[in-house]
mmCIF file of C-alpha atoms in Angstrom:
data_model
loop_
_atom_site.group_PDB
_atom_site.id
_atom_site.type_symbol
_atom_site.label_atom_id
_atom_site.label_comp_id
_atom_site.label_asym_id
_atom_site.label_seq_id
_atom_site.Cartn_x
_atom_site.Cartn_y
_atom_site.Cartn_z
ATOM 1 C CA MET A 1 0.000 0.000 0.000
ATOM 2 C CA PRO A 2 1.242 3.531 -0.733
ATOM 3 C CA GLU A 3 2.631 5.409 2.208
ATOM 4 C CA HIS A 4 0.953 8.628 3.297
ATOM 5 C CA PRO A 5 3.163 11.724 3.013
ATOM 6 C CA ARG A 6 4.830 12.898 6.177
ATOM 7 C CA PRO A 7 2.955 15.662 8.022
ATOM 8 C CA PRO A 8 4.338 19.171 7.606
ATOM 9 C CA ALA A 9 7.306 20.001 9.809
ATOM 10 C CA GLU A 10 5.313 22.713 11.588
ATOM 11 C CA LEU A 11 2.703 20.164 12.681
ATOM 12 C CA THR A 12 5.393 17.772 13.920
ATOM 13 C CA VAL A 13 7.040 20.534 15.957
ATOM 14 C CA LEU A 14 3.697 21.633 17.379
ATOM 15 C CA GLU A 15 2.681 18.107 18.412
ATOM 16 C CA ARG A 16 6.013 17.509 20.134
ATOM 17 C CA LEU A 17 5.554 20.790 21.973
ATOM 18 C CA LEU A 18 2.044 19.844 23.067
ATOM 19 C CA ASP A 19 3.153 16.371 24.175
ATOM 20 C CA GLY A 20 5.337 18.079 26.771
ATOM 21 C CA ALA A 21 2.883 20.834 27.720
ATOM 22 C CA PRO A 22 2.595 21.426 31.480
ATOM 23 C CA PRO A 23 -0.653 20.827 33.390
ATOM 24 C CA GLY A 24 -3.272 23.510 32.932
ATOM 25 C CA VAL A 25 -2.684 23.994 29.214
ATOM 26 C CA GLU A 26 -5.952 23.253 27.395
ATOM 27 C CA ILE A 27 -5.677 21.444 24.056
ATOM 28 C CA ARG A 28 -8.464 20.745 21.574
ATOM 29 C CA CYS A 29 -8.220 19.139 18.170
ATOM 30 C CA THR A 30 -10.385 19.205 15.046
ATOM 31 C CA ASP A 31 -9.732 16.793 12.183
ATOM 32 C CA CYS A 32 -9.985 18.473 8.782
ATOM 33 C CA ALA A 33 -10.878 16.738 5.546
ATOM 34 C CA GLY A 34 -8.169 15.730 3.112
ATOM 35 C CA GLU A 35 -5.823 12.869 2.440
ATOM 36 C CA PRO A 36 -4.220 12.350 4.838
ATOM 37 C CA VAL A 37 -6.584 13.737 7.483
ATOM 38 C CA LEU A 38 -4.626 16.270 9.521
ATOM 39 C CA PRO A 39 -5.504 17.838 12.873
ATOM 40 C CA VAL A 40 -6.092 21.529 13.543
ATOM 41 C CA TYR A 41 -5.076 22.291 17.123
ATOM 42 C CA GLU A 42 -6.438 24.904 19.492
ATOM 43 C CA ILE A 43 -4.428 25.660 22.632
ATOM 44 C CA ALA A 44 -5.517 27.882 25.514
ATOM 45 C CA LEU A 45 -3.913 29.004 28.744
ATOM 46 C CA GLY A 46 -4.737 31.574 31.368
ATOM 47 C CA THR A 47 -7.877 32.465 33.238
ATOM 48 C CA SER A 48 -11.270 31.079 32.311
ATOM 49 C CA SER A 49 -13.097 34.077 33.776
ATOM 50 C CA PRO A 50 -15.600 35.318 31.169
ATOM 51 C CA GLN A 51 -14.950 38.919 32.195
ATOM 52 C CA ALA A 52 -11.196 38.741 31.563
ATOM 53 C CA PRO A 53 -9.733 40.006 28.279
ATOM 54 C CA ALA A 54 -8.384 37.547 25.724
ATOM 55 C CA VAL A 55 -5.864 37.471 22.903
ATOM 56 C CA GLY A 56 -5.979 35.022 20.000
ATOM 57 C CA PHE A 57 -2.871 34.088 17.996
ATOM 58 C CA PHE A 58 -3.415 32.511 14.572
ATOM 59 C CA GLY A 59 -1.063 31.268 11.860
ATOM 60 C CA GLY A 60 -0.848 29.028 8.832
ATOM 61 C CA VAL A 61 -4.121 30.138 7.207
ATOM 62 C CA HIS A 62 -2.311 30.048 3.868
ATOM 63 C CA GLY A 63 -0.244 26.911 3.424
ATOM 64 C CA LEU A 64 2.542 28.622 1.502
ATOM 65 C CA GLU A 65 3.111 31.205 4.234
ATOM 66 C CA ARG A 66 4.851 28.875 6.638
ATOM 67 C CA ILE A 67 6.645 31.647 8.500
ATOM 68 C CA GLY A 68 3.342 32.812 9.998
ATOM 69 C CA ALA A 69 2.742 29.427 11.627
ATOM 70 C CA GLN A 70 6.379 29.282 12.718
ATOM 71 C CA VAL A 71 6.165 32.659 14.462
ATOM 72 C CA VAL A 72 3.055 31.600 16.402
ATOM 73 C CA ILE A 73 4.580 28.221 17.332
ATOM 74 C CA ALA A 74 7.806 29.905 18.485
ATOM 75 C CA TRP A 75 5.800 32.324 20.665
ATOM 76 C CA LEU A 76 3.770 29.467 22.151
ATOM 77 C CA GLN A 77 6.967 27.505 22.797
ATOM 78 C CA SER A 78 8.447 30.484 24.647
ATOM 79 C CA LEU A 79 5.379 30.878 26.842
ATOM 80 C CA LEU A 80 5.182 27.180 27.715
ATOM 81 C CA ALA A 81 8.870 27.132 28.622
ATOM 82 C CA ARG A 82 8.428 30.189 30.863
ATOM 83 C CA LEU A 83 5.611 28.559 32.812
ATOM 84 C CA SER A 84 8.171 26.606 34.839
ATOM 85 C CA TRP A 85 9.922 29.697 36.231
ATOM 86 C CA ASP A 86 8.348 33.033 35.244
ATOM 87 C CA ASP A 87 6.238 34.429 38.099
ATOM 88 C CA THR A 88 5.391 37.523 36.053
ATOM 89 C CA LEU A 89 3.849 35.354 33.343
ATOM 90 C CA HIS A 90 1.789 33.474 35.938
ATOM 91 C CA ARG A 91 0.466 36.762 37.300
ATOM 92 C CA GLN A 92 -0.427 37.844 33.772
ATOM 93 C CA LEU A 93 -2.294 34.613 33.129
ATOM 94 C CA GLU A 94 -4.427 35.205 36.215
ATOM 95 C CA CYS A 95 -6.096 38.089 34.367
ATOM 96 C CA VAL A 96 -5.924 37.233 30.650
ATOM 97 C CA ARG A 97 -6.757 34.266 28.437
ATOM 98 C CA LEU A 98 -4.437 33.363 25.553
ATOM 99 C CA VAL A 99 -5.719 31.234 22.683
ATOM 100 C CA PHE A 100 -3.610 29.749 19.865
ATOM 101 C CA MET A 101 -4.371 28.208 16.476
ATOM 102 C CA PRO A 102 -0.837 28.002 15.095
ATOM 103 C CA LEU A 103 -1.583 25.927 11.977
ATOM 104 C CA VAL A 104 -5.073 26.578 10.642
ATOM 105 C CA ASN A 105 -4.423 24.987 7.229
ATOM 106 C CA PRO A 106 -2.171 21.952 7.719
ATOM 107 C CA GLY A 107 -3.334 20.384 4.456
ATOM 108 C CA GLY A 108 -2.246 23.413 2.450
ATOM 109 C CA THR A 109 1.051 23.494 4.338
ATOM 110 C CA LEU A 110 1.631 19.843 3.462
ATOM 111 C CA ARG A 111 0.898 20.512 -0.225
ATOM 112 C CA HIS A 112 2.789 23.834 -0.365
ATOM 113 C CA THR A 113 -0.356 25.590 -1.558
ATOM 114 C CA ARG A 114 -2.044 28.797 -0.470
ATOM 115 C CA ALA A 115 -5.439 27.061 -0.494
ATOM 116 C CA ASN A 116 -6.649 24.122 1.563
ATOM 117 C CA PRO A 117 -6.809 20.595 0.051
ATOM 118 C CA ALA A 118 -10.164 21.435 -1.578
ATOM 119 C CA GLY A 119 -8.545 24.329 -3.426
ATOM 120 C CA VAL A 120 -10.293 27.025 -1.382
ATOM 121 C CA ASP A 121 -8.490 30.149 -0.211
ATOM 122 C CA LEU A 122 -9.582 30.309 3.422
ATOM 123 C CA MET A 123 -9.157 34.076 3.580
ATOM 124 C CA ARG A 124 -11.699 34.451 0.750
ATOM 125 C CA ASN A 125 -14.098 31.872 2.186
ATOM 126 C CA SER A 126 -16.514 33.830 4.364
ATOM 127 C CA PRO A 127 -19.926 34.966 3.056
ATOM 128 C CA VAL A 128 -18.957 38.656 3.163
ATOM 129 C CA GLU A 129 -19.334 40.344 -0.233
ATOM 130 C CA ALA A 130 -17.257 43.399 -1.071
ATOM 131 C CA LYS A 131 -19.209 46.663 -1.165
ATOM 132 C CA ASP A 132 -16.756 48.255 -3.571
ATOM 133 C CA ARG A 133 -14.998 47.008 -6.674
ATOM 134 C CA VAL A 134 -12.227 44.472 -6.042
ATOM 135 C CA ALA A 135 -9.224 43.636 -8.168
ATOM 136 C CA PRO A 136 -9.961 40.764 -10.585
ATOM 137 C CA MET A 137 -8.973 37.342 -9.245
ATOM 138 C CA VAL A 138 -6.944 38.515 -6.245
ATOM 139 C CA GLY A 139 -10.089 39.878 -4.614
ATOM 140 C CA GLY A 140 -11.662 36.412 -4.711
ATOM 141 C CA GLN A 141 -13.223 34.358 -7.521
ATOM 142 C CA ARG A 142 -15.739 31.516 -7.873
ATOM 143 C CA LEU A 143 -14.673 30.312 -11.334
ATOM 144 C CA SER A 144 -12.522 27.337 -10.403
ATOM 145 C CA ALA A 145 -10.581 25.735 -7.568
ATOM 146 C CA GLY A 146 -7.800 25.324 -10.117
ATOM 147 C CA LEU A 147 -7.222 29.086 -10.079
ATOM 148 C CA PRO A 148 -5.804 31.131 -7.179
ATOM 149 C CA TRP A 149 -8.018 32.950 -4.662
ATOM 150 C CA TYR A 150 -10.968 30.570 -5.120
ATOM 151 C CA ARG A 151 -13.756 31.387 -2.651
ATOM 152 C CA GLY A 152 -15.701 28.122 -2.856
ATOM 153 C CA ARG A 153 -19.185 27.617 -4.300
ATOM 154 C CA ALA A 154 -21.740 30.339 -3.695
ATOM 155 C CA GLY A 155 -24.008 29.378 -0.809
ATOM 156 C CA ALA A 156 -21.807 26.500 0.342
ATOM 157 C CA THR A 157 -20.881 26.139 3.991
ATOM 158 C CA MET A 158 -17.448 27.382 4.946
ATOM 159 C CA GLU A 159 -14.500 25.035 4.688
ATOM 160 C CA PRO A 160 -13.762 23.015 7.856
ATOM 161 C CA GLU A 161 -10.592 25.007 8.567
ATOM 162 C CA SER A 162 -12.420 28.333 8.220
ATOM 163 C CA ALA A 163 -15.268 27.028 10.367
ATOM 164 C CA ALA A 164 -12.809 25.835 13.029
ATOM 165 C CA LEU A 165 -11.157 29.269 13.203
ATOM 166 C CA CYS A 166 -14.543 30.999 13.428
ATOM 167 C CA ALA A 167 -15.701 28.600 16.143
ATOM 168 C CA VAL A 168 -12.658 29.385 18.280
ATOM 169 C CA VAL A 169 -13.128 33.145 17.904
ATOM 170 C CA GLU A 170 -16.848 32.969 18.632
ATOM 171 C CA ARG A 171 -16.324 30.769 21.681
ATOM 172 C CA GLU A 172 -13.167 32.276 23.173
ATOM 173 C CA LEU A 173 -12.998 35.923 22.058
ATOM 174 C CA HIS A 174 -16.433 37.257 21.151
ATOM 175 C CA PRO A 175 -18.096 36.732 24.552
ATOM 176 C CA ARG A 176 -15.486 38.763 26.427
ATOM 177 C CA PRO A 177 -15.775 42.512 27.039
ATOM 178 C CA PHE A 178 -12.421 43.047 25.301
ATOM 179 C CA SER A 179 -10.418 40.827 22.964
ATOM 180 C CA LEU A 180 -7.668 41.072 20.374
ATOM 181 C CA ALA A 181 -6.689 38.696 17.570
ATOM 182 C CA ILE A 182 -3.479 38.600 15.549
ATOM 183 C CA ASP A 183 -3.294 36.497 12.375
ATOM 184 C CA CYS A 184 0.242 36.021 11.025
ATOM 185 C CA HIS A 185 0.765 36.077 7.244
ATOM 186 C CA SER A 186 3.537 36.945 4.792
ATOM 187 C CA GLY A 187 3.890 37.952 1.189
ATOM 188 C CA PHE A 188 3.002 41.625 0.736
ATOM 189 C CA GLY A 189 5.405 44.524 0.299
ATOM 190 C CA LEU A 190 8.765 45.560 1.659
ATOM 191 C CA HIS A 191 7.472 46.449 5.132
ATOM 192 C CA ASP A 192 5.803 44.549 7.942
ATOM 193 C CA ARG A 193 2.222 45.744 8.235
ATOM 194 C CA LEU A 194 -0.470 45.540 10.881
ATOM 195 C CA TRP A 195 -3.808 45.547 9.102
ATOM 196 C CA PHE A 196 -7.214 45.937 10.645
ATOM 197 C CA PRO A 197 -10.618 45.491 8.960
ATOM 198 C CA PHE A 198 -12.192 46.205 6.660
ATOM 199 C CA ALA A 199 -11.116 44.337 3.535
ATOM 200 C CA HIS A 200 -14.551 44.342 1.880
ATOM 201 C CA THR A 201 -15.081 48.105 1.920
ATOM 202 C CA ALA A 202 -13.116 51.322 2.198
ATOM 203 C CA ARG A 203 -15.449 52.681 4.883
ATOM 204 C CA PRO A 204 -14.082 52.871 8.435
ATOM 205 C CA ILE A 205 -14.547 50.180 11.042
ATOM 206 C CA GLY A 206 -16.906 50.867 13.942
ATOM 207 C CA HIS A 207 -14.156 50.687 16.590
ATOM 208 C CA LEU A 208 -11.927 53.203 14.851
ATOM 209 C CA ALA A 209 -11.428 55.217 18.045
ATOM 210 C CA GLU A 210 -10.267 52.115 19.903
ATOM 211 C CA LEU A 211 -7.825 51.253 17.117
ATOM 212 C CA GLU A 212 -6.440 54.794 17.181
ATOM 213 C CA ALA A 213 -5.945 54.434 20.936
ATOM 214 C CA LEU A 214 -4.201 51.064 20.442
ATOM 215 C CA HIS A 215 -1.990 52.600 17.755
ATOM 216 C CA ALA A 216 -1.120 55.461 20.113
ATOM 217 C CA ILE A 217 0.092 53.202 22.925
ATOM 218 C CA LEU A 218 2.081 51.111 20.437
ATOM 219 C CA GLU A 219 3.774 54.272 19.126
ATOM 220 C CA SER A 220 4.494 55.655 22.579
ATOM 221 C CA SER A 221 5.750 52.433 24.187
ATOM 222 C CA HIS A 222 7.585 51.033 21.126
ATOM 223 C CA PRO A 223 8.636 54.168 19.194
ATOM 224 C CA ASN A 224 11.049 52.258 16.948
ATOM 225 C CA HIS A 225 8.710 49.443 15.984
ATOM 226 C CA PRO A 226 8.884 48.333 12.323
ATOM 227 C CA TYR A 227 5.158 48.146 11.511
ATOM 228 C CA VAL A 228 2.951 50.120 9.159
ATOM 229 C CA PHE A 229 -0.364 50.221 11.053
ATOM 230 C CA GLU A 230 -3.326 50.759 8.699
ATOM 231 C CA PRO A 231 -6.683 49.467 7.458
ATOM 232 C CA GLN A 232 -6.318 46.682 4.911
ATOM 233 C CA SER A 233 -8.512 48.651 2.514
ATOM 234 C CA ARG A 234 -5.633 51.094 1.936
ATOM 235 C CA GLN A 235 -3.883 48.338 -0.016
ATOM 236 C CA TYR A 236 -6.638 46.262 -1.642
ATOM 237 C CA LEU A 237 -10.223 45.094 -1.231
ATOM 238 C CA ALA A 238 -11.411 41.486 -1.237
ATOM 239 C CA HIS A 239 -14.485 39.317 -0.891
ATOM 240 C CA GLY A 240 -14.848 36.755 1.869
ATOM 241 C CA ASP A 241 -12.341 38.009 4.439
ATOM 242 C CA LEU A 242 -12.684 35.917 7.617
ATOM 243 C CA TRP A 243 -11.791 38.779 9.949
ATOM 244 C CA ASP A 244 -14.356 41.083 8.368
ATOM 245 C CA HIS A 245 -16.903 38.305 8.858
ATOM 246 C CA LEU A 246 -15.930 37.743 12.489
ATOM 247 C CA TYR A 247 -15.798 41.433 13.310
ATOM 248 C CA LEU A 248 -19.276 41.941 11.869
ATOM 249 C CA ARG A 249 -20.605 39.000 13.922
ATOM 250 C CA ALA A 250 -19.239 40.326 17.226
ATOM 251 C CA SER A 251 -21.652 41.893 19.703
ATOM 252 C CA PRO A 252 -21.733 45.724 19.646
ATOM 253 C CA ARG A 253 -21.573 45.566 23.440
ATOM 254 C CA THR A 254 -18.016 44.219 23.312
ATOM 255 C CA VAL A 255 -14.731 45.407 21.794
ATOM 256 C CA PHE A 256 -13.173 42.887 19.409
ATOM 257 C CA LEU A 257 -10.120 44.136 17.499
ATOM 258 C CA PRO A 258 -8.747 41.684 14.901
ATOM 259 C CA LEU A 259 -5.334 42.454 13.407
ATOM 260 C CA THR A 260 -3.386 40.825 10.604
ATOM 261 C CA LEU A 261 0.408 40.804 10.700
ATOM 262 C CA GLU A 262 1.471 40.857 7.061
ATOM 263 C CA MET A 263 5.213 40.238 7.029
ATOM 264 C CA GLY A 264 6.878 41.985 4.105
ATOM 265 C CA SER A 265 8.419 39.068 2.242
ATOM 266 C CA TRP A 266 9.472 41.195 -0.731
ATOM 267 C CA LEU A 267 12.339 42.425 1.441
ATOM 268 C CA TRP A 268 13.602 38.863 1.859
ATOM 269 C CA VAL A 269 13.479 38.396 -1.916
ATOM 270 C CA LYS A 270 15.237 41.715 -2.458
ATOM 271 C CA LYS A 271 18.085 40.628 -0.188
ATOM 272 C CA ASN A 272 18.224 37.121 -1.680
ATOM 273 C CA PRO A 273 16.876 37.264 -5.290
ATOM 274 C CA ARG A 274 17.389 33.522 -5.770
ATOM 275 C CA GLN A 275 14.265 33.022 -3.663
ATOM 276 C CA LEU A 276 12.226 34.101 -6.701
ATOM 277 C CA PHE A 277 12.926 30.704 -8.230
ATOM 278 C CA SER A 278 11.228 28.919 -5.323
ATOM 279 C CA ARG A 279 7.476 29.167 -4.733
ATOM 280 C CA SER A 280 8.114 28.895 -1.001
ATOM 281 C CA GLY A 281 10.863 31.501 -1.211
ATOM 282 C CA ILE A 282 8.440 34.221 -2.312
ATOM 283 C CA PHE A 283 6.664 33.976 1.055
ATOM 284 C CA ASN A 284 9.308 32.832 3.543
ATOM 285 C CA PRO A 285 12.880 33.746 4.555
ATOM 286 C CA MET A 286 15.123 30.993 3.219
ATOM 287 C CA LEU A 287 18.525 31.821 4.740
ATOM 288 C CA ALA A 288 18.958 30.444 8.256
ATOM 289 C CA HIS A 289 20.093 33.660 9.915
ATOM 290 C CA ARG A 290 17.238 35.639 8.379
ATOM 291 C CA HIS A 291 14.708 32.991 9.376
ATOM 292 C CA GLU A 292 15.927 33.095 12.990
ATOM 293 C CA ARG A 293 15.773 36.895 12.977
ATOM 294 C CA VAL A 294 12.169 36.886 11.787
ATOM 295 C CA LEU A 295 11.161 34.424 14.529
ATOM 296 C CA ARG A 296 12.660 36.815 17.115
ATOM 297 C CA ARG A 297 11.513 40.034 15.492
ATOM 298 C CA HIS A 298 7.826 39.810 16.356
ATOM 299 C CA PHE A 299 8.018 38.687 19.985
ATOM 300 C CA PRO A 300 7.868 42.305 21.281
ATOM 301 C CA LEU A 301 4.663 42.849 19.300
ATOM 302 C CA LEU A 302 3.035 39.688 20.644
ATOM 303 C CA GLU A 303 4.033 40.563 24.196
ATOM 304 C CA PHE A 304 2.690 44.088 23.652
ATOM 305 C CA LEU A 305 -0.704 42.693 22.633
ATOM 306 C CA VAL A 306 -0.890 40.594 25.804
ATOM 307 C CA ARG A 307 -0.049 43.606 27.966
ATOM 308 C CA ALA A 308 -2.442 45.823 26.017
ATOM 309 C CA ALA A 309 -5.262 43.360 26.659
ATOM 310 C CA ILE A 310 -4.478 43.151 30.368
ATOM 311 C CA GLY A 311 -4.308 46.945 30.659
ATOM 312 C CA SER A 312 -7.166 47.706 28.282
ATOM 313 C CA ALA A 313 -9.186 49.548 30.927
ATOM 314 C CA ARG A 314 -6.371 52.103 31.154
ATOM 315 C CA TRP A 315 -6.211 53.015 27.453
ATOM 316 C CA LEU A 316 -9.604 52.263 25.925
ATOM 317 C CA PRO A 317 -11.267 55.627 25.276
ATOM 318 C CA ALA A 318 -14.126 56.922 27.367
ATOM 319 C CA GLU A 319 -17.209 57.931 25.417
ATOM 320 C CA ALA A 320 -16.236 61.600 25.614
ATOM 321 C CA GLN A 321 -12.871 60.841 23.964
ATOM 322 C CA ARG A 322 -14.111 58.701 21.089
ATOM 323 C CA GLY A 323 -15.066 61.565 18.791
ATOM 324 C CA ALA A 324 -11.641 63.198 18.878
ATOM 325 C CA LEU A 325 -9.863 59.866 18.443
ATOM 326 C CA ARG A 326 -12.104 58.909 15.535
ATOM 327 C CA HIS A 327 -11.442 62.247 13.845
ATOM 328 C CA ARG A 328 -7.680 61.770 14.279
ATOM 329 C CA ALA A 329 -7.925 58.261 12.813
ATOM 330 C CA LEU A 330 -9.944 59.473 9.828
ATOM 331 C CA GLU A 331 -7.306 62.090 9.109
ATOM 332 C CA ARG A 332 -4.517 59.528 9.409
ATOM 333 C CA TRP A 333 -5.983 56.628 7.432
ATOM 334 C CA TYR A 334 -8.951 57.700 5.337
ATOM 335 C CA ARG A 335 -8.381 61.238 4.079
ATOM 336 C CA PRO A 336 -6.508 61.702 0.780
ATOM 337 C CA SER A 337 -2.939 62.784 1.467
#
């Protein structure tokens, strides 16, 4: 009988990490369709109090963008290792919940494809339709799974990987008064970017004042950070964005702020042009020293998000402040320069 292909290296590393996880770390698993059937893991640690803030860390939505999954796994590995000695971390976990889905699309990672094994681009798979004109193809298409950016059939249920991600967000993040999500990707531009919704329209998000306040504390506490912080709509519009879908489904009585870390892989190609001849090289750092640097580079951001969630009551704007913050954000991100 033919042997099944080996699971992707990221899944092997993650499972070894989870095998040695200390008590108190919650692990769930969903099997996703494909051949072979591969698991999608959800890991949680920290308080279970429904009133505590939460942060979700996601990676591997696109199978080609392996570095996103690797960054999330490296961050999880660091936290699990610190549980044995870091009293500060234990105090943090008493007042925040951390949720991880490091490898949302293991089948695509195994096949070195952006899409899942059914040929569906998970980040074009939600039912959200763009309000404004999108770029042909890249904004999502329903012509064929054999072409990039395929959304799936109109009216079909979401793919199991997309549904698993949405289930985690709706169970772990949406019910809480305040939550953040960070989804790690690569492949756009020369700079690392932090995108927030919307992708389906150029109009501003409802929590624009809160995002301006988050941006302000990032700028003041990390003045030399490398990120371009902006709405995704400044770069392109798309159908079916999962984070648009999840933001729109969140209760208006809560604050849910989903962010996408889009690592600028064009810089890696610029520094090592030979990567252009490798499909994986367009989306991931190939040289060992650069790969290690990228894994380290984003830890301060991930730690910042945890601290921002814990301290959210100190920086979230009061009602009287929201108008001024919204105006400042409109001037920064939505007015023509």
